């Protein structure tokens, strides 16, 4: 034992010199190889910034760097953006291309509060799912005239990461999300072996090590664009920088190796490996998220008759204070698809409810509702047979003998069926006063034979109907309830002779109000879903009417399940992003 310790002590000076002299160059060589590979993929690999000098909050909420006197000059230079700027209002920084896929019927806009919340969710999810993170083993060999040193750092695991500051910026280059003041812990096995011709036996030792990482910064800049009706995500810049490492060795003669000159050899290699692996993880995760976006459905089924076309129609609109994404929003038929005219006007970007502090605003133009009316009219669903009423009132010719005497005379005491059929697609108008609709319909009076139950049409009355409606939200669905406003009638044709049609107006109005409108409301109460990502629910929602569109102003809550990270391929020490729909 004494001879072994003497050999370690005698060779320690030479080992330290070899390790320290080669540590920087070997770490840089390793880093450059990995970074060159990332650069060939079109991404910058190292993101550096000064250490935050006054980080006092660990709440996870976004706190502007200027409040903490954080030096972001290096970060700005590498990402090519100006960070922590005072918001300049709603000026659009990135606009749609000229070759857009049409006008948006639905426009979703994240406010500054919404962007902060999305950032917090992303940061927390990434921290929770990426850690613990396996770092590839570090193995180096240094040859020199005085001997050879082999070092191995294995079983490297990063865990316990906390973020003291994070933020999100929207600019000309895209969306930048970054975090600073990150603390993390690493554990690992270390081992070295020194061999030389004049040393009769190898000098070797090993043990465990603990590493405290402080002042780490990580960030990425993404660009988003519309491609073939969906959003694509591209990483423009991505990287990680570690300011400080504190290494504590355990096992073996660790008390001897704890000299700063010896620990420095491990420092450079660990720093480079961790920075590179985290950067690769962020890049891989972004690529998987882009793939998930690519496979999002372009249509959301409503029922067996229709679906909503939610294809993205233009590049996202970016501003320092909001992000807007437009979707087609057209109802399409699953039975017999037919083209529907494009909307007359474009929804304006940056729609908010009276400077609302709500996170998300979803605007729906009247184009969405009118396309729904067209689909259901064309599919033959806007018609109803009324053959049951309380007390059979109005469903026997005896009830009409003073209104249409010739009907009773020709078909005395016969049961009747009233068929209501919309004769043209309804026209929905959205205004600051609410929702109104006008439509035309035909009410066909049919007499039912008591023996054969055969129905014989005897007269048809044209109806001009106007209704008002109130919209509501029910678990993410837009619902409505209609009330009859006005109704006028005219005789379209009759097999029982002409009759003064104004005499039937009161009766028809009662039937429409008490029977047809409630039948319509059964469908309106089911509503249709807002295009919200799975795993996200709406909270504290309000509705506001405007001329030509309706706005849903709401907070959002992430309940999980949108995506999760699973570590696959543990032998290779890599991680893969697995996304759930």
Short mmCIF file of C-alpha atoms in Angstrom, two decimals, residues 115-359:
data_model
loop_
_atom_site.label_atom_id
_atom_site.label_comp_id
_atom_site.label_asym_id
_atom_site.label_seq_id
_atom_site.Cartn_x
_atom_site.Cartn_y
_atom_site.Cartn_z
CA UNK A 115 -46.85 33.71 -24.61
CA UNK A 116 -45.38 33.87 -21.11
CA UNK A 117 -47.60 30.98 -20.01
CA UNK A 118 -46.66 28.88 -23.04
CA UNK A 119 -43.00 29.58 -22.30
CA UNK A 120 -43.43 28.49 -18.69
CA UNK A 121 -45.14 25.27 -19.76
CA UNK A 122 -42.40 24.48 -22.26
CA UNK A 123 -39.58 25.19 -19.82
CA UNK A 124 -41.20 23.15 -17.04
CA UNK A 125 -42.05 20.26 -19.33
CA UNK A 126 -38.57 20.14 -20.81
CA UNK A 127 -36.97 20.23 -17.36
CA UNK A 128 -39.28 17.54 -16.03
CA UNK A 129 -38.91 15.23 -18.99
CA UNK A 130 -35.32 15.74 -20.10
CA UNK A 131 -33.90 15.24 -16.61
CA UNK A 132 -32.39 12.99 -15.55
CA UNK A 133 -30.27 13.28 -18.69
CA UNK A 134 -27.63 10.72 -19.59
CA UNK A 135 -24.42 12.29 -20.88
CA UNK A 136 -22.17 10.22 -23.18
CA UNK A 137 -19.01 8.83 -21.60
CA UNK A 138 -15.85 10.92 -21.87
CA UNK A 139 -12.72 8.94 -22.70
CA UNK A 140 -9.41 10.61 -23.54
CA UNK A 141 -5.82 9.53 -24.04
CA UNK A 142 -2.83 11.82 -23.81
CA UNK A 143 0.55 10.69 -25.14
CA UNK A 144 3.84 12.43 -24.48
CA UNK A 145 7.53 11.59 -24.12
CA UNK A 146 7.06 11.20 -20.36
CA UNK A 147 4.20 8.73 -20.52
CA UNK A 148 0.55 8.16 -21.36
CA UNK A 149 -2.55 9.08 -19.39
CA UNK A 150 -5.95 7.50 -20.06
CA UNK A 151 -8.95 9.17 -18.38
CA UNK A 152 -12.50 7.89 -18.33
CA UNK A 153 -15.61 9.67 -17.02
CA UNK A 154 -18.61 7.36 -17.21
CA UNK A 155 -22.19 7.00 -15.93
CA UNK A 156 -22.70 10.76 -16.21
CA UNK A 157 -26.23 11.79 -15.22
CA UNK A 158 -27.57 15.34 -15.00
CA UNK A 159 -30.52 15.90 -12.66
CA UNK A 160 -32.17 18.38 -10.32
CA UNK A 161 -32.23 21.27 -12.78
CA UNK A 162 -33.92 24.51 -11.67
CA UNK A 163 -34.44 27.70 -13.66
CA UNK A 164 -34.31 31.10 -11.96
CA UNK A 165 -35.08 33.19 -15.02
CA UNK A 166 -36.65 32.55 -18.40
CA UNK A 167 -38.20 34.69 -21.08
CA UNK A 168 -39.63 34.73 -24.58
CA UNK A 169 -39.00 37.28 -27.31
CA UNK A 170 -40.67 37.75 -30.68
CA UNK A 171 -38.69 39.47 -33.39
CA UNK A 172 -37.81 39.60 -37.07
CA UNK A 173 -35.93 36.31 -36.89
CA UNK A 174 -38.68 34.41 -35.11
CA UNK A 175 -39.40 33.29 -31.57
CA UNK A 176 -36.61 33.16 -29.01
CA UNK A 177 -37.02 31.22 -25.76
CA UNK A 178 -34.15 31.29 -23.33
CA UNK A 179 -33.36 30.56 -19.70
CA UNK A 180 -30.60 31.78 -17.41
CA UNK A 181 -29.41 31.10 -13.89
CA UNK A 182 -29.94 27.38 -14.38
CA UNK A 183 -28.62 25.17 -11.60
CA UNK A 184 -28.12 21.43 -11.96
CA UNK A 185 -26.29 18.52 -10.41
CA UNK A 186 -24.27 15.79 -12.05
CA UNK A 187 -22.97 12.49 -10.72
CA UNK A 188 -20.41 10.32 -12.49
CA UNK A 189 -17.67 7.72 -12.17
CA UNK A 190 -14.08 8.79 -12.83
CA UNK A 191 -10.98 6.78 -13.50
CA UNK A 192 -7.48 7.36 -14.80
CA UNK A 193 -4.44 5.27 -15.61
CA UNK A 194 -0.87 6.53 -16.06
CA UNK A 195 1.72 4.39 -17.83
CA UNK A 196 5.36 5.17 -18.50
CA UNK A 197 8.40 3.15 -19.49
CA UNK A 198 10.29 4.14 -16.36
CA UNK A 199 7.39 3.31 -14.03
CA UNK A 200 7.35 -0.42 -13.20
CA UNK A 201 3.60 -0.57 -12.85
CA UNK A 202 0.62 1.54 -14.04
CA UNK A 203 -0.55 4.28 -11.71
CA UNK A 204 -4.35 4.20 -11.63
CA UNK A 205 -7.20 5.30 -9.44
CA UNK A 206 -10.94 5.99 -9.62
CA UNK A 207 -14.07 6.82 -7.73
CA UNK A 208 -17.25 8.89 -7.86
CA UNK A 209 -17.65 12.59 -8.48
CA UNK A 210 -20.36 15.18 -7.82
CA UNK A 211 -20.66 18.31 -9.94
CA UNK A 212 -22.68 21.42 -9.17
CA UNK A 213 -23.49 23.45 -12.27
CA UNK A 214 -24.36 27.13 -11.81
CA UNK A 215 -24.88 30.03 -14.15
CA UNK A 216 -25.95 27.78 -17.02
CA UNK A 217 -27.85 29.40 -19.88
CA UNK A 218 -29.74 27.73 -22.71
CA UNK A 219 -31.85 29.08 -25.49
CA UNK A 220 -33.13 28.67 -29.00
CA UNK A 221 -34.60 30.78 -31.77
CA UNK A 222 -37.33 29.18 -33.86
CA UNK A 223 -38.92 30.28 -37.08
CA UNK A 224 -42.46 29.19 -37.91
CA UNK A 225 -44.05 29.14 -41.34
CA UNK A 226 -47.03 27.71 -43.16
CA UNK A 227 -46.25 24.72 -45.36
CA UNK A 228 -48.94 22.70 -47.13
CA UNK A 229 -51.64 23.79 -44.69
CA UNK A 230 -49.76 23.21 -41.45
CA UNK A 231 -47.11 24.92 -39.34
CA UNK A 232 -43.46 23.99 -39.69
CA UNK A 233 -40.88 24.70 -37.01
CA UNK A 234 -37.24 25.35 -37.81
CA UNK A 235 -34.43 25.86 -35.32
CA UNK A 236 -32.44 28.91 -36.37
CA UNK A 237 -30.13 29.08 -33.35
CA UNK A 238 -29.72 26.74 -30.40
CA UNK A 239 -27.13 26.29 -27.71
CA UNK A 240 -26.06 26.01 -24.09
CA UNK A 241 -23.37 27.69 -22.04
CA UNK A 242 -22.08 26.79 -18.56
CA UNK A 243 -20.49 29.50 -16.48
CA UNK A 244 -19.36 27.55 -13.41
CA UNK A 245 -18.63 23.96 -12.42
CA UNK A 246 -17.78 22.84 -8.92
CA UNK A 247 -16.35 19.30 -8.94
CA UNK A 248 -16.00 17.18 -5.81
CA UNK A 249 -14.17 13.87 -6.16
CA UNK A 250 -14.84 10.87 -3.93
CA UNK A 251 -13.07 7.55 -3.59
CA UNK A 252 -9.45 6.59 -4.15
CA UNK A 253 -6.96 9.30 -3.27
CA UNK A 254 -9.50 11.98 -4.07
CA UNK A 255 -8.13 14.21 -1.31
CA UNK A 256 -4.95 14.42 -3.35
CA UNK A 257 -6.62 14.98 -6.74
CA UNK A 258 -8.88 17.73 -5.42
CA UNK A 259 -6.09 20.16 -6.32
CA UNK A 260 -7.57 22.75 -8.64
CA UNK A 261 -4.92 22.04 -11.28
CA UNK A 262 -6.03 18.39 -11.44
CA UNK A 263 -9.79 19.00 -11.29
CA UNK A 264 -9.48 21.50 -14.13
CA UNK A 265 -8.71 18.63 -16.49
CA UNK A 266 -12.13 17.14 -15.81
CA UNK A 267 -13.81 20.56 -15.81
CA UNK A 268 -13.19 21.37 -19.46
CA UNK A 269 -14.29 17.97 -20.71
CA UNK A 270 -17.44 17.82 -18.58
CA UNK A 271 -18.39 21.37 -19.51
CA UNK A 272 -18.14 20.71 -23.23
CA UNK A 273 -19.93 17.36 -23.09
CA UNK A 274 -22.88 18.71 -21.06
CA UNK A 275 -23.25 21.83 -23.24
CA UNK A 276 -23.21 19.74 -26.39
CA UNK A 277 -25.64 17.10 -25.14
CA UNK A 278 -28.22 19.61 -23.91
CA UNK A 279 -27.99 21.49 -27.20
CA UNK A 280 -28.52 18.26 -29.13
CA UNK A 281 -31.49 17.41 -26.89
CA UNK A 282 -33.17 20.76 -27.58
CA UNK A 283 -32.55 20.42 -31.31
CA UNK A 284 -33.87 16.86 -31.40
CA UNK A 285 -36.93 17.84 -29.40
CA UNK A 286 -37.68 20.72 -31.77
CA UNK A 287 -37.38 18.42 -34.76
CA UNK A 288 -39.80 15.94 -33.20
CA UNK A 289 -42.23 18.76 -32.40
CA UNK A 290 -42.00 19.90 -36.01
CA UNK A 291 -42.83 16.36 -37.11
CA UNK A 292 -45.84 16.33 -34.77
CA UNK A 293 -47.08 19.60 -36.23
CA UNK A 294 -46.70 18.14 -39.71
CA UNK A 295 -49.08 15.31 -38.88
CA UNK A 296 -51.79 17.34 -37.15
CA UNK A 297 -55.20 16.72 -38.76
CA UNK A 298 -56.32 19.28 -41.32
CA UNK A 299 -59.96 18.63 -40.50
CA UNK A 300 -61.83 18.30 -37.19
CA UNK A 301 -64.93 16.06 -37.55
CA UNK A 302 -68.16 17.49 -36.15
CA UNK A 303 -70.55 14.64 -36.97
CA UNK A 304 -71.26 12.27 -39.84
CA UNK A 305 -72.18 15.21 -42.05
CA UNK A 306 -69.48 17.82 -41.64
CA UNK A 307 -65.98 18.71 -40.46
CA UNK A 308 -64.13 21.98 -39.92
CA UNK A 309 -61.21 22.70 -42.21
CA UNK A 310 -58.45 23.89 -39.85
CA UNK A 311 -55.60 24.08 -42.35
CA UNK A 312 -53.26 26.99 -41.64
CA UNK A 313 -53.67 29.62 -44.35
CA UNK A 314 -50.65 31.87 -43.79
CA UNK A 315 -47.42 32.27 -41.89
CA UNK A 316 -47.87 33.24 -38.24
CA UNK A 317 -48.09 36.98 -37.66
CA UNK A 318 -45.50 38.09 -35.11
CA UNK A 319 -45.45 41.22 -32.98
CA UNK A 320 -43.59 42.07 -29.79
CA UNK A 321 -46.86 41.59 -27.91
CA UNK A 322 -48.72 38.82 -29.72
CA UNK A 323 -48.59 35.86 -32.09
CA UNK A 324 -51.48 35.15 -34.46
CA UNK A 325 -52.17 32.00 -36.48
CA UNK A 326 -55.01 31.84 -38.98
CA UNK A 327 -56.94 28.72 -39.97
CA UNK A 328 -59.39 28.25 -42.82
CA UNK A 329 -62.36 27.63 -40.52
CA UNK A 330 -64.67 26.46 -43.29
CA UNK A 331 -67.27 23.78 -42.66
CA UNK A 332 -66.92 21.09 -45.33
CA UNK A 333 -69.35 18.33 -46.20
CA UNK A 334 -68.38 14.72 -45.61
CA UNK A 335 -71.30 13.61 -47.76
CA UNK A 336 -71.08 15.67 -50.95
CA UNK A 337 -68.28 18.27 -50.79
CA UNK A 338 -68.89 21.45 -52.77
CA UNK A 339 -66.83 24.64 -53.01
CA UNK A 340 -67.84 27.57 -50.85
CA UNK A 341 -66.90 31.18 -51.66
CA UNK A 342 -63.90 32.70 -49.86
CA UNK A 343 -64.66 35.22 -47.07
CA UNK A 344 -65.20 38.80 -48.18
CA UNK A 345 -62.93 40.31 -45.53
CA UNK A 346 -59.79 39.26 -43.67
CA UNK A 347 -59.81 39.04 -39.90
CA UNK A 348 -57.46 41.73 -38.54
CA UNK A 349 -54.35 40.53 -36.71
CA UNK A 350 -53.90 41.16 -33.01
CA UNK A 351 -57.54 40.92 -31.94
CA UNK A 352 -57.99 41.39 -28.19
CA UNK A 353 -60.98 42.09 -25.99
CA UNK A 354 -60.68 45.67 -24.69
CA UNK A 355 -56.98 45.38 -23.88
CA UNK A 356 -57.83 42.13 -22.16
CA UNK A 357 -55.21 40.44 -20.04
CA UNK A 358 -56.57 37.08 -21.14
CA UNK A 359 -54.00 34.73 -22.62
#
